[in-house]
C-alpha atoms as a PDB file:
ATOM      1  CA  MET A   1     105.631 238.467  13.207  1.00  0.00           C
ATOM      2  CA  PRO A   2     109.172 238.598  15.041  1.00  0.00           C
ATOM      3  CA  GLU A   3     109.547 236.873  18.563  1.00  0.00           C
ATOM      4  CA  ASN A   4     110.084 239.392  20.430  1.00  0.00           C
ATOM      5  CA  ILE A   5     107.439 241.869  19.602  1.00  0.00           C
ATOM      6  CA  LEU A   6     105.131 238.931  21.440  1.00  0.00           C
ATOM      7  CA  SER A   7     106.993 238.530  24.290  1.00  0.00           C
ATOM      8  CA  THR A   8     106.791 240.858  27.696  1.00  0.00           C
ATOM      9  CA  TYR A   9     110.649 240.309  28.136  1.00  0.00           C
ATOM     10  CA  PRO A  10     111.998 239.825  24.907  1.00  0.00           C
ATOM     11  CA  VAL A  11     115.508 238.975  23.840  1.00  0.00           C
ATOM     12  CA  ASP A  12     117.723 241.015  24.530  1.00  0.00           C
ATOM     13  CA  PHE A  13     121.292 240.384  22.029  1.00  0.00           C
ATOM     14  CA  GLU A  14     123.250 243.106  23.479  1.00  0.00           C
ATOM     15  CA  ARG A  15     123.446 241.359  26.812  1.00  0.00           C
ATOM     16  CA  THR A  16     122.903 237.872  25.588  1.00  0.00           C
ATOM     17  CA  ALA A  17     126.519 238.850  24.107  1.00  0.00           C
ATOM     18  CA  ILE A  18     127.913 239.485  27.657  1.00  0.00           C
ATOM     19  CA  ALA A  19     126.727 235.838  28.562  1.00  0.00           C
ATOM     20  CA  ALA A  20     127.537 234.322  25.980  1.00  0.00           C
ATOM     21  CA  ALA A  21     131.586 236.126  26.020  1.00  0.00           C
ATOM     22  CA  TYR A  22     131.738 236.163  29.698  1.00  0.00           C
ATOM     23  CA  ARG A  23     134.273 233.564  30.898  1.00  0.00           C
ATOM     24  CA  ASN A  24     135.730 232.746  34.257  1.00  0.00           C
ATOM     25  CA  PRO A  25     139.431 230.820  34.232  1.00  0.00           C
ATOM     26  CA  LEU A  26     138.344 228.686  37.267  1.00  0.00           C
ATOM     27  CA  TYR A  27     135.407 227.059  35.829  1.00  0.00           C
ATOM     28  CA  ILE A  28     136.627 223.822  33.667  1.00  0.00           C
ATOM     29  CA  ALA A  29     133.210 222.156  32.561  1.00  0.00           C
ATOM     30  CA  GLY A  30     133.893 223.524  28.964  1.00  0.00           C
ATOM     31  CA  GLU A  31     137.343 221.339  29.053  1.00  0.00           C
ATOM     32  CA  VAL A  32     135.669 218.339  29.772  1.00  0.00           C
ATOM     33  CA  PHE A  33     132.315 218.468  28.407  1.00  0.00           C
ATOM     34  CA  PRO A  34     133.176 220.887  25.271  1.00  0.00           C
ATOM     35  CA  ARG A  35     129.873 222.507  23.905  1.00  0.00           C
ATOM     36  CA  VAL A  36     128.089 221.729  20.286  1.00  0.00           C
ATOM     37  CA  GLY A  37     125.202 222.672  18.980  1.00  0.00           C
ATOM     38  CA  VAL A  38     122.347 220.496  18.479  1.00  0.00           C
ATOM     39  CA  GLY A  39     119.036 221.983  16.007  1.00  0.00           C
ATOM     40  CA  ARG A  40     116.277 220.851  18.526  1.00  0.00           C
ATOM     41  CA  LYS A  41     115.673 220.141  22.424  1.00  0.00           C
ATOM     42  CA  GLU A  42     115.549 216.866  21.859  1.00  0.00           C
ATOM     43  CA  TYR A  43     118.316 214.818  19.604  1.00  0.00           C
ATOM     44  CA  ARG A  44     120.116 211.851  18.865  1.00  0.00           C
ATOM     45  CA  TYR A  45     123.949 210.401  19.682  1.00  0.00           C
ATOM     46  CA  THR A  46     125.468 207.399  18.281  1.00  0.00           C
ATOM     47  CA  GLU A  47     127.268 204.525  20.202  1.00  0.00           C
ATOM     48  CA  TYR A  48     129.674 201.455  18.176  1.00  0.00           C
ATOM     49  CA  PRO A  49     130.231 198.359  19.141  1.00  0.00           C
ATOM     50  CA  ILE A  50     133.998 198.260  19.950  1.00  0.00           C
ATOM     51  CA  ALA A  51     134.276 194.431  18.491  1.00  0.00           C
ATOM     52  CA  GLU A  52     133.852 196.941  14.568  1.00  0.00           C
ATOM     53  CA  SER A  53     136.232 199.129  15.305  1.00  0.00           C
ATOM     54  CA  PHE A  54     139.186 196.834  16.053  1.00  0.00           C
ATOM     55  CA  THR A  55     138.231 193.701  13.984  1.00  0.00           C
ATOM     56  CA  VAL A  56     140.109 193.769  10.845  1.00  0.00           C
ATOM     57  CA  PRO A  57     138.166 191.981   7.677  1.00  0.00           C
ATOM     58  CA  ASP A  58     139.853 190.200   4.586  1.00  0.00           C
ATOM     59  CA  THR A  59     141.532 192.763   3.108  1.00  0.00           C
ATOM     60  CA  ARG A  60     142.570 191.142  -0.097  1.00  0.00           C
ATOM     61  CA  ILE A  61     141.100 191.767  -3.252  1.00  0.00           C
ATOM     62  CA  GLY A  62     141.003 189.282  -5.912  1.00  0.00           C
ATOM     63  CA  ARG A  63     141.805 189.886  -9.800  1.00  0.00           C
ATOM     64  CA  ARG A  64     138.270 189.824 -10.729  1.00  0.00           C
ATOM     65  CA  SER A  65     136.491 189.984  -7.126  1.00  0.00           C
ATOM     66  CA  ALA A  66     134.646 193.332  -4.907  1.00  0.00           C
ATOM     67  CA  PRO A  67     136.501 194.086  -2.155  1.00  0.00           C
ATOM     68  CA  THR A  68     134.824 193.151   1.047  1.00  0.00           C
ATOM     69  CA  MET A  69     131.860 195.320   2.220  1.00  0.00           C
ATOM     70  CA  VAL A  70     131.643 196.352   5.887  1.00  0.00           C
ATOM     71  CA  HIS A  71     128.574 197.493   7.273  1.00  0.00           C
ATOM     72  CA  PHE A  72     128.650 199.605  10.904  1.00  0.00           C
ATOM     73  CA  SER A  73     126.215 199.227  13.159  1.00  0.00           C
ATOM     74  CA  ALA A  74     125.831 202.324  14.849  1.00  0.00           C
ATOM     75  CA  VAL A  75     123.313 202.463  17.544  1.00  0.00           C
ATOM     76  CA  GLU A  76     121.195 205.620  17.886  1.00  0.00           C
ATOM     77  CA  LYS A  77     120.315 206.958  21.420  1.00  0.00           C
ATOM     78  CA  PRO A  78     117.567 209.514  22.583  1.00  0.00           C
ATOM     79  CA  GLY A  79     119.149 212.974  24.647  1.00  0.00           C
ATOM     80  CA  ALA A  80     117.151 215.773  25.593  1.00  0.00           C
ATOM     81  CA  CYS A  81     118.402 219.713  26.774  1.00  0.00           C
ATOM     82  CA  GLU A  82     117.131 220.953  29.905  1.00  0.00           C
ATOM     83  CA  ASP A  83     116.569 224.643  30.649  1.00  0.00           C
ATOM     84  CA  TYR A  84     118.764 226.166  33.093  1.00  0.00           C
ATOM     85  CA  GLY A  85     117.899 229.986  33.654  1.00  0.00           C
ATOM     86  CA  LEU A  86     118.004 232.595  36.789  1.00  0.00           C
ATOM     87  CA  GLU A  87     116.510 235.756  37.220  1.00  0.00           C
ATOM     88  CA  ASP A  88     117.173 239.808  38.671  1.00  0.00           C
ATOM     89  CA  ALA A  89     115.186 242.725  39.239  1.00  0.00           C
ATOM     90  CA  ILE A  90     116.909 246.078  39.451  1.00  0.00           C
ATOM     91  CA  PRO A  91     115.174 249.147  41.082  1.00  0.00           C
ATOM     92  CA  ASP A  92     115.167 251.362  38.223  1.00  0.00           C
ATOM     93  CA  ASP A  93     116.012 254.188  41.225  1.00  0.00           C
ATOM     94  CA  ASP A  94     119.158 251.722  41.068  1.00  0.00           C
ATOM     95  CA  VAL A  95     119.928 252.222  37.137  1.00  0.00           C
ATOM     96  CA  ARG A  96     119.161 255.615  37.190  1.00  0.00           C
ATOM     97  CA  ASN A  97     121.346 256.708  39.891  1.00  0.00           C
ATOM     98  CA  ALA A  98     124.192 254.008  39.152  1.00  0.00           C
ATOM     99  CA  PRO A  99     127.660 256.793  38.659  1.00  0.00           C
ATOM    100  CA  SER A 100     128.442 257.094  35.346  1.00  0.00           C
ATOM    101  CA  SER A 101     131.825 255.368  35.951  1.00  0.00           C
ATOM    102  CA  ALA A 102     130.533 252.436  36.918  1.00  0.00           C
ATOM    103  CA  ALA A 103     129.140 249.571  35.428  1.00  0.00           C
ATOM    104  CA  ASN A 104     125.600 249.878  34.103  1.00  0.00           C
ATOM    105  CA  PRO A 105     123.671 247.829  36.993  1.00  0.00           C
ATOM    106  CA  ILE A 106     121.584 245.340  34.311  1.00  0.00           C
ATOM    107  CA  ASP A 107     125.342 244.591  32.669  1.00  0.00           C
ATOM    108  CA  ARG A 108     126.677 243.737  36.343  1.00  0.00           C
ATOM    109  CA  SER A 109     123.634 241.705  36.846  1.00  0.00           C
ATOM    110  CA  THR A 110     123.570 239.850  33.763  1.00  0.00           C
ATOM    111  CA  MET A 111     127.317 238.636  34.627  1.00  0.00           C
ATOM    112  CA  LEU A 112     126.364 237.879  37.877  1.00  0.00           C
ATOM    113  CA  LEU A 113     123.407 235.534  36.917  1.00  0.00           C
ATOM    114  CA  THR A 114     126.137 233.684  34.368  1.00  0.00           C
ATOM    115  CA  ASP A 115     128.846 233.337  36.694  1.00  0.00           C
ATOM    116  CA  LEU A 116     126.435 231.287  39.038  1.00  0.00           C
ATOM    117  CA  LEU A 117     124.434 229.014  36.019  1.00  0.00           C
ATOM    118  CA  MET A 118     128.475 228.610  35.441  1.00  0.00           C
ATOM    119  CA  ILE A 119     128.782 227.402  38.586  1.00  0.00           C
ATOM    120  CA  GLY A 120     126.036 225.176  38.367  1.00  0.00           C
ATOM    121  CA  ARG A 121     127.244 223.429  35.303  1.00  0.00           C
ATOM    122  CA  GLU A 122     130.487 222.440  36.810  1.00  0.00           C
ATOM    123  CA  GLN A 123     128.501 221.017  39.592  1.00  0.00           C
ATOM    124  CA  ARG A 124     126.765 218.400  36.410  1.00  0.00           C
ATOM    125  CA  ALA A 125     129.747 218.102  34.834  1.00  0.00           C
ATOM    126  CA  ALA A 126     132.000 217.281  37.970  1.00  0.00           C
ATOM    127  CA  ALA A 127     128.585 215.187  39.070  1.00  0.00           C
ATOM    128  CA  LEU A 128     128.751 213.249  35.962  1.00  0.00           C
ATOM    129  CA  ALA A 129     132.692 212.910  34.942  1.00  0.00           C
ATOM    130  CA  LEU A 130     133.328 211.599  38.477  1.00  0.00           C
ATOM    131  CA  ASP A 131     130.377 209.050  38.992  1.00  0.00           C
ATOM    132  CA  LYS A 132     132.110 205.739  39.487  1.00  0.00           C
ATOM    133  CA  GLY A 133     128.619 204.096  38.385  1.00  0.00           C
ATOM    134  CA  LYS A 134     129.881 205.326  35.006  1.00  0.00           C
ATOM    135  CA  TYR A 135     132.802 203.191  34.679  1.00  0.00           C
ATOM    136  CA  PRO A 136     133.572 199.637  34.578  1.00  0.00           C
ATOM    137  CA  ALA A 137     135.805 197.743  37.533  1.00  0.00           C
ATOM    138  CA  SER A 138     138.739 197.652  35.193  1.00  0.00           C
ATOM    139  CA  ASN A 139     138.816 201.320  34.737  1.00  0.00           C
ATOM    140  CA  LYS A 140     138.799 202.934  38.134  1.00  0.00           C
ATOM    141  CA  VAL A 141     140.649 202.002  41.548  1.00  0.00           C
ATOM    142  CA  THR A 142     140.923 203.671  45.138  1.00  0.00           C
ATOM    143  CA  LEU A 143     144.449 204.440  46.432  1.00  0.00           C
ATOM    144  CA  ALA A 144     144.421 203.125  50.161  1.00  0.00           C
ATOM    145  CA  GLY A 145     147.068 203.693  52.336  1.00  0.00           C
ATOM    146  CA  ASN A 146     150.746 204.317  51.405  1.00  0.00           C
ATOM    147  CA  HIS A 147     149.987 204.100  47.867  1.00  0.00           C
ATOM    148  CA  GLN A 148     147.997 207.644  48.171  1.00  0.00           C
ATOM    149  CA  TRP A 149     149.834 210.209  46.275  1.00  0.00           C
ATOM    150  CA  SER A 150     149.545 212.714  49.436  1.00  0.00           C
ATOM    151  CA  VAL A 151     151.683 210.021  51.484  1.00  0.00           C
ATOM    152  CA  ASP A 152     155.541 210.152  51.556  1.00  0.00           C
ATOM    153  CA  HIS A 153     156.172 206.647  51.106  1.00  0.00           C
ATOM    154  CA  ALA A 154     158.300 204.128  48.850  1.00  0.00           C
ATOM    155  CA  ASP A 155     154.539 202.948  47.688  1.00  0.00           C
ATOM    156  CA  SER A 156     153.207 205.874  46.699  1.00  0.00           C
ATOM    157  CA  ASP A 157     154.290 206.449  42.871  1.00  0.00           C
ATOM    158  CA  PRO A 158     151.623 208.344  40.383  1.00  0.00           C
ATOM    159  CA  ILE A 159     153.927 207.782  37.934  1.00  0.00           C
ATOM    160  CA  GLU A 160     153.622 204.350  38.005  1.00  0.00           C
ATOM    161  CA  ASP A 161     149.719 204.395  38.714  1.00  0.00           C
ATOM    162  CA  ILE A 162     149.324 206.708  35.953  1.00  0.00           C
ATOM    163  CA  LEU A 163     151.101 204.714  33.361  1.00  0.00           C
ATOM    164  CA  GLY A 164     149.992 201.855  34.195  1.00  0.00           C
ATOM    165  CA  ALA A 165     146.158 203.474  33.745  1.00  0.00           C
ATOM    166  CA  MET A 166     146.796 204.698  30.483  1.00  0.00           C
ATOM    167  CA  GLU A 167     148.227 201.275  29.204  1.00  0.00           C
ATOM    168  CA  GLY A 168     145.358 199.717  30.253  1.00  0.00           C
ATOM    169  CA  MET A 169     143.245 202.397  27.791  1.00  0.00           C
ATOM    170  CA  VAL A 170     141.719 201.331  24.738  1.00  0.00           C
ATOM    171  CA  VAL A 171     141.715 204.565  23.598  1.00  0.00           C
ATOM    172  CA  PRO A 172     144.611 206.447  24.248  1.00  0.00           C
ATOM    173  CA  PRO A 173     144.009 209.918  26.903  1.00  0.00           C
ATOM    174  CA  THR A 174     144.998 213.269  26.122  1.00  0.00           C
ATOM    175  CA  HIS A 175     143.831 214.938  29.282  1.00  0.00           C
ATOM    176  CA  LEU A 176     144.258 214.565  33.392  1.00  0.00           C
ATOM    177  CA  LEU A 177     141.669 216.128  35.102  1.00  0.00           C
ATOM    178  CA  LEU A 178     142.251 216.804  38.957  1.00  0.00           C
ATOM    179  CA  GLY A 179     141.132 217.763  41.597  1.00  0.00           C
ATOM    180  CA  SER A 180     142.865 221.114  43.218  1.00  0.00           C
ATOM    181  CA  VAL A 181     143.273 218.934  46.505  1.00  0.00           C
ATOM    182  CA  VAL A 182     144.296 216.341  44.034  1.00  0.00           C
ATOM    183  CA  TRP A 183     146.859 218.820  42.287  1.00  0.00           C
ATOM    184  CA  GLN A 184     148.399 220.752  45.174  1.00  0.00           C
ATOM    185  CA  LYS A 185     149.740 216.642  46.326  1.00  0.00           C
ATOM    186  CA  LEU A 186     151.082 215.329  42.902  1.00  0.00           C
ATOM    187  CA  ARG A 187     152.934 218.858  41.883  1.00  0.00           C
ATOM    188  CA  THR A 188     154.868 218.649  45.048  1.00  0.00           C
ATOM    189  CA  HIS A 189     156.125 214.649  44.876  1.00  0.00           C
ATOM    190  CA  LYS A 190     158.994 213.643  45.199  1.00  0.00           C
ATOM    191  CA  VAL A 191     158.391 211.389  42.302  1.00  0.00           C
ATOM    192  CA  ILE A 192     157.235 213.979  40.031  1.00  0.00           C
ATOM    193  CA  LEU A 193     159.555 216.472  40.674  1.00  0.00           C
ATOM    194  CA  LYS A 194     162.647 214.053  40.510  1.00  0.00           C
ATOM    195  CA  ALA A 195     161.525 212.751  37.001  1.00  0.00           C
ATOM    196  CA  LEU A 196     160.956 216.601  35.430  1.00  0.00           C
ATOM    197  CA  ASN A 197     164.103 217.543  37.115  1.00  0.00           C
ATOM    198  CA  ARG A 198     166.383 214.488  36.001  1.00  0.00           C
ATOM    199  CA  THR A 199     168.188 214.398  39.175  1.00  0.00           C
ATOM    200  CA  ASP A 200     167.554 212.960  43.439  1.00  0.00           C
ATOM    201  CA  GLY A 201     166.194 216.893  44.054  1.00  0.00           C
ATOM    202  CA  ASP A 202     162.917 215.770  45.809  1.00  0.00           C
ATOM    203  CA  ARG A 203     162.016 219.825  46.563  1.00  0.00           C
ATOM    204  CA  GLY A 204     160.029 222.527  44.256  1.00  0.00           C
ATOM    205  CA  ILE A 205     156.770 222.906  42.464  1.00  0.00           C
ATOM    206  CA  ALA A 206     155.949 221.765  39.161  1.00  0.00           C
ATOM    207  CA  ARG A 207     153.948 223.405  36.057  1.00  0.00           C
ATOM    208  CA  ARG A 208     150.995 221.928  35.014  1.00  0.00           C
ATOM    209  CA  GLN A 209     152.335 222.122  31.350  1.00  0.00           C
ATOM    210  CA  ASP A 210     155.551 220.353  32.813  1.00  0.00           C
ATOM    211  CA  VAL A 211     153.491 217.043  34.360  1.00  0.00           C
ATOM    212  CA  ALA A 212     151.148 217.038  31.089  1.00  0.00           C
ATOM    213  CA  GLU A 213     154.343 216.866  29.365  1.00  0.00           C
ATOM    214  CA  LEU A 214     155.887 214.063  31.332  1.00  0.00           C
ATOM    215  CA  PHE A 215     152.917 211.608  30.605  1.00  0.00           C
ATOM    216  CA  GLU A 216     152.993 213.147  26.885  1.00  0.00           C
ATOM    217  CA  LEU A 217     149.370 214.121  27.178  1.00  0.00           C
ATOM    218  CA  GLN A 218     148.120 217.553  25.670  1.00  0.00           C
ATOM    219  CA  GLY A 219     147.226 219.216  28.886  1.00  0.00           C
ATOM    220  CA  LEU A 220     146.515 218.997  32.403  1.00  0.00           C
ATOM    221  CA  VAL A 221     143.168 220.150  33.951  1.00  0.00           C
ATOM    222  CA  VAL A 222     142.637 221.604  37.557  1.00  0.00           C
ATOM    223  CA  GLY A 223     139.142 221.797  38.748  1.00  0.00           C
ATOM    224  CA  GLN A 224     139.068 224.585  41.183  1.00  0.00           C
ATOM    225  CA  THR A 225     135.312 225.328  42.254  1.00  0.00           C
ATOM    226  CA  TRP A 226     134.027 226.423  45.466  1.00  0.00           C
ATOM    227  CA  VAL A 227     130.432 225.701  46.069  1.00  0.00           C
ATOM    228  CA  ASN A 228     128.203 226.221  49.116  1.00  0.00           C
ATOM    229  CA  SER A 229     126.960 222.772  50.310  1.00  0.00           C
ATOM    230  CA  LYS A 230     123.974 224.532  52.667  1.00  0.00           C
ATOM    231  CA  PRO A 231     120.648 226.300  51.444  1.00  0.00           C
ATOM    232  CA  ARG A 232     120.180 230.291  51.191  1.00  0.00           C
ATOM    233  CA  GLY A 233     119.972 231.721  54.702  1.00  0.00           C
ATOM    234  CA  GLN A 234     121.956 228.898  56.657  1.00  0.00           C
ATOM    235  CA  ALA A 235     126.008 229.305  57.580  1.00  0.00           C
ATOM    236  CA  ALA A 236     128.038 228.642  54.486  1.00  0.00           C
ATOM    237  CA  VAL A 237     129.721 225.654  54.382  1.00  0.00           C
ATOM    238  CA  LEU A 238     132.452 225.588  50.985  1.00  0.00           C
ATOM    239  CA  ALA A 239     133.078 222.018  49.260  1.00  0.00           C
ATOM    240  CA  ARG A 240     135.312 221.707  46.330  1.00  0.00           C
ATOM    241  CA  VAL A 241     132.793 220.846  43.670  1.00  0.00           C
ATOM    242  CA  TRP A 242     135.832 218.002  41.788  1.00  0.00           C
ATOM    243  CA  GLY A 243     136.711 216.713  45.216  1.00  0.00           C
ATOM    244  CA  LYS A 244     139.905 214.448  45.545  1.00  0.00           C
ATOM    245  CA  SER A 245     139.580 212.506  42.202  1.00  0.00           C
ATOM    246  CA  ALA A 246     141.633 212.576  38.784  1.00  0.00           C
ATOM    247  CA  LEU A 247     140.030 211.182  35.922  1.00  0.00           C
ATOM    248  CA  LEU A 248     142.162 210.111  32.276  1.00  0.00           C
ATOM    249  CA  PHE A 249     139.941 210.896  29.260  1.00  0.00           C
ATOM    250  CA  ARG A 250     140.209 211.795  25.835  1.00  0.00           C
ATOM    251  CA  ARG A 251     138.929 214.973  24.072  1.00  0.00           C
ATOM    252  CA  ASP A 252     138.575 215.336  20.652  1.00  0.00           C
ATOM    253  CA  PRO A 253     137.751 218.496  19.366  1.00  0.00           C
ATOM    254  CA  ASN A 254     136.047 217.480  16.793  1.00  0.00           C
ATOM    255  CA  ALA A 255     133.466 215.592  18.582  1.00  0.00           C
ATOM    256  CA  ASP A 256     130.019 215.741  18.315  1.00  0.00           C
ATOM    257  CA  VAL A 257     127.135 214.061  19.206  1.00  0.00           C
ATOM    258  CA  THR A 258     127.840 211.730  16.401  1.00  0.00           C
ATOM    259  CA  GLY A 259     131.692 211.051  16.974  1.00  0.00           C
ATOM    260  CA  PRO A 260     134.788 210.427  16.806  1.00  0.00           C
ATOM    261  CA  PRO A 261     135.875 209.110  20.039  1.00  0.00           C
ATOM    262  CA  THR A 262     135.758 211.287  23.228  1.00  0.00           C
ATOM    263  CA  LEU A 263     134.263 211.676  26.846  1.00  0.00           C
ATOM    264  CA  GLY A 264     131.643 213.840  26.248  1.00  0.00           C
ATOM    265  CA  VAL A 265     129.867 217.078  24.684  1.00  0.00           C
ATOM    266  CA  THR A 266     127.715 219.297  26.390  1.00  0.00           C
ATOM    267  CA  ALA A 267     124.659 219.115  23.491  1.00  0.00           C
ATOM    268  CA  GLU A 268     123.694 223.109  23.764  1.00  0.00           C
ATOM    269  CA  TYR A 269     120.325 224.374  22.241  1.00  0.00           C
ATOM    270  CA  ARG A 270     119.916 228.089  21.346  1.00  0.00           C
ATOM    271  CA  GLY A 271     123.426 228.685  23.454  1.00  0.00           C
ATOM    272  CA  ARG A 272     123.094 231.122  26.498  1.00  0.00           C
ATOM    273  CA  GLU A 273     120.149 234.030  25.805  1.00  0.00           C
ATOM    274  CA  VAL A 274     119.730 236.978  28.158  1.00  0.00           C
ATOM    275  CA  ARG A 275     115.817 238.271  28.229  1.00  0.00           C
ATOM    276  CA  THR A 276     115.036 241.989  29.832  1.00  0.00           C
ATOM    277  CA  GLY A 277     112.082 243.696  30.878  1.00  0.00           C
ATOM    278  CA  PHE A 278     110.331 246.483  32.687  1.00  0.00           C
ATOM    279  CA  ASP A 279     108.196 245.119  35.271  1.00  0.00           C
ATOM    280  CA  GLU A 280     105.926 248.199  36.912  1.00  0.00           C
ATOM    281  CA  SER A 281     104.714 245.914  39.730  1.00  0.00           C
ATOM    282  CA  LEU A 282     107.945 245.954  41.840  1.00  0.00           C
ATOM    283  CA  GLY A 283     109.281 248.737  44.054  1.00  0.00           C
ATOM    284  CA  ALA A 284     107.890 252.415  44.567  1.00  0.00           C
ATOM    285  CA  ARG A 285     108.862 252.661  40.311  1.00  0.00           C
ATOM    286  CA  GLY A 286     109.261 249.392  38.832  1.00  0.00           C
ATOM    287  CA  ALA A 287     112.406 247.356  38.248  1.00  0.00           C
ATOM    288  CA  HIS A 288     114.410 245.813  35.328  1.00  0.00           C
ATOM    289  CA  ARG A 289     114.130 242.223  35.044  1.00  0.00           C
ATOM    290  CA  VAL A 290     117.122 240.031  33.943  1.00  0.00           C
ATOM    291  CA  ARG A 291     116.869 236.486  32.960  1.00  0.00           C
ATOM    292  CA  VAL A 292     119.276 234.436  31.829  1.00  0.00           C
ATOM    293  CA  VAL A 293     118.828 230.873  30.096  1.00  0.00           C
ATOM    294  CA  ASP A 294     121.106 228.345  29.136  1.00  0.00           C
ATOM    295  CA  THR A 295     119.566 225.165  27.534  1.00  0.00           C
ATOM    296  CA  CYS A 296     122.001 222.159  27.377  1.00  0.00           C
ATOM    297  CA  GLU A 297     122.918 218.842  28.615  1.00  0.00           C
ATOM    298  CA  GLU A 298     126.258 217.590  29.331  1.00  0.00           C
ATOM    299  CA  ARG A 299     126.184 213.537  27.932  1.00  0.00           C
ATOM    300  CA  MET A 300     129.192 211.317  28.699  1.00  0.00           C
ATOM    301  CA  ILE A 301     128.832 209.572  25.453  1.00  0.00           C
ATOM    302  CA  ARG A 302     130.249 205.805  25.267  1.00  0.00           C
ATOM    303  CA  ARG A 303     131.633 205.673  21.679  1.00  0.00           C
ATOM    304  CA  TRP A 304     132.375 201.819  21.925  1.00  0.00           C
ATOM    305  CA  ARG A 305     129.735 200.029  24.219  1.00  0.00           C
ATOM    306  CA  GLY A 306     131.182 197.836  26.691  1.00  0.00           C
ATOM    307  CA  ILE A 307     134.100 199.912  27.388  1.00  0.00           C
ATOM    308  CA  CYS A 308     135.031 203.700  28.627  1.00  0.00           C
ATOM    309  CA  SER A 309     138.021 205.163  27.347  1.00  0.00           C
ATOM    310  CA  THR A 310     139.044 206.971  30.867  1.00  0.00           C
ATOM    311  CA  ARG A 311     140.687 205.809  33.885  1.00  0.00           C
ATOM    312  CA  ARG A 312     139.928 207.444  36.728  1.00  0.00           C
ATOM    313  CA  TRP A 313     141.165 207.414  40.424  1.00  0.00           C
ATOM    314  CA  ARG A 314     137.879 207.369  43.579  1.00  0.00           C
ATOM    315  CA  ASP A 315     138.701 209.579  46.304  1.00  0.00           C
ATOM    316  CA  GLY A 316     142.006 207.798  47.416  1.00  0.00           C
ATOM    317  CA  CYS A 317     144.679 209.879  45.821  1.00  0.00           C
ATOM    318  CA  VAL A 318     144.782 211.673  48.807  1.00  0.00           C
ATOM    319  CA  VAL A 319     143.741 211.997  52.542  1.00  0.00           C
END
């Protein structure tokens, strides 16, 4: 018997499509940790020793000998997706009395719940990607004093900082991630503007594409999301989710939980799912329940044990 017949709140395929298609251009978690499907909630991902990728064996073949046999000692590690979800109840009167020109209240609730789930994912992704404990000492630095990118001083040179970091990375980066506050300072920094304009002029505003091309990167990602740090019922205190950090990282479009080298992925089990049903116990005439669920896990995958293919600056790019 199909699962939906047994469920009080069956899967609503029409609104599942709404949740799956919903996008907010301000959210960048998917650009940092792209979603990849896994067949089970509990999955396994792989890591490889760095030496195996850079130690060249004897490649000569004798006239009557076999080629050198190479063994790769990949290590499998366990991961597990978690259930994240939110629910709303819309009184039946609201649905029946909604203007014909307005969006269906159940559809609108689906989108609002999905958006809140996405903000939660932004928080998780930022906390993981910018966790200084995830990076060895050689792959992170705190800019201080006159070296901060927000300071108008000769020692403030983001080009030198970024190029030096790129040179020290074993795996070339493809993207530069910046918190919005950092981006506003970097895009007006005189060193950046002079390099882009190829003149002594230090006034103007740089575009993301231009800065990415300056460093020969595929893209520049800016985290702009705000989040309220206070519990519901208290006066709101808004803060930037992506803070004042910068991160150079590699994103491979072909990566999954088994390879190739990339910063990380979001393991996704079944994708976003919407369930709806009618609850007669709520309100005077019952209410329509809407539940949006996302079963996933943001996973930073160190493809090579002992080294991280990123370079980041911690809370020191700007004052």
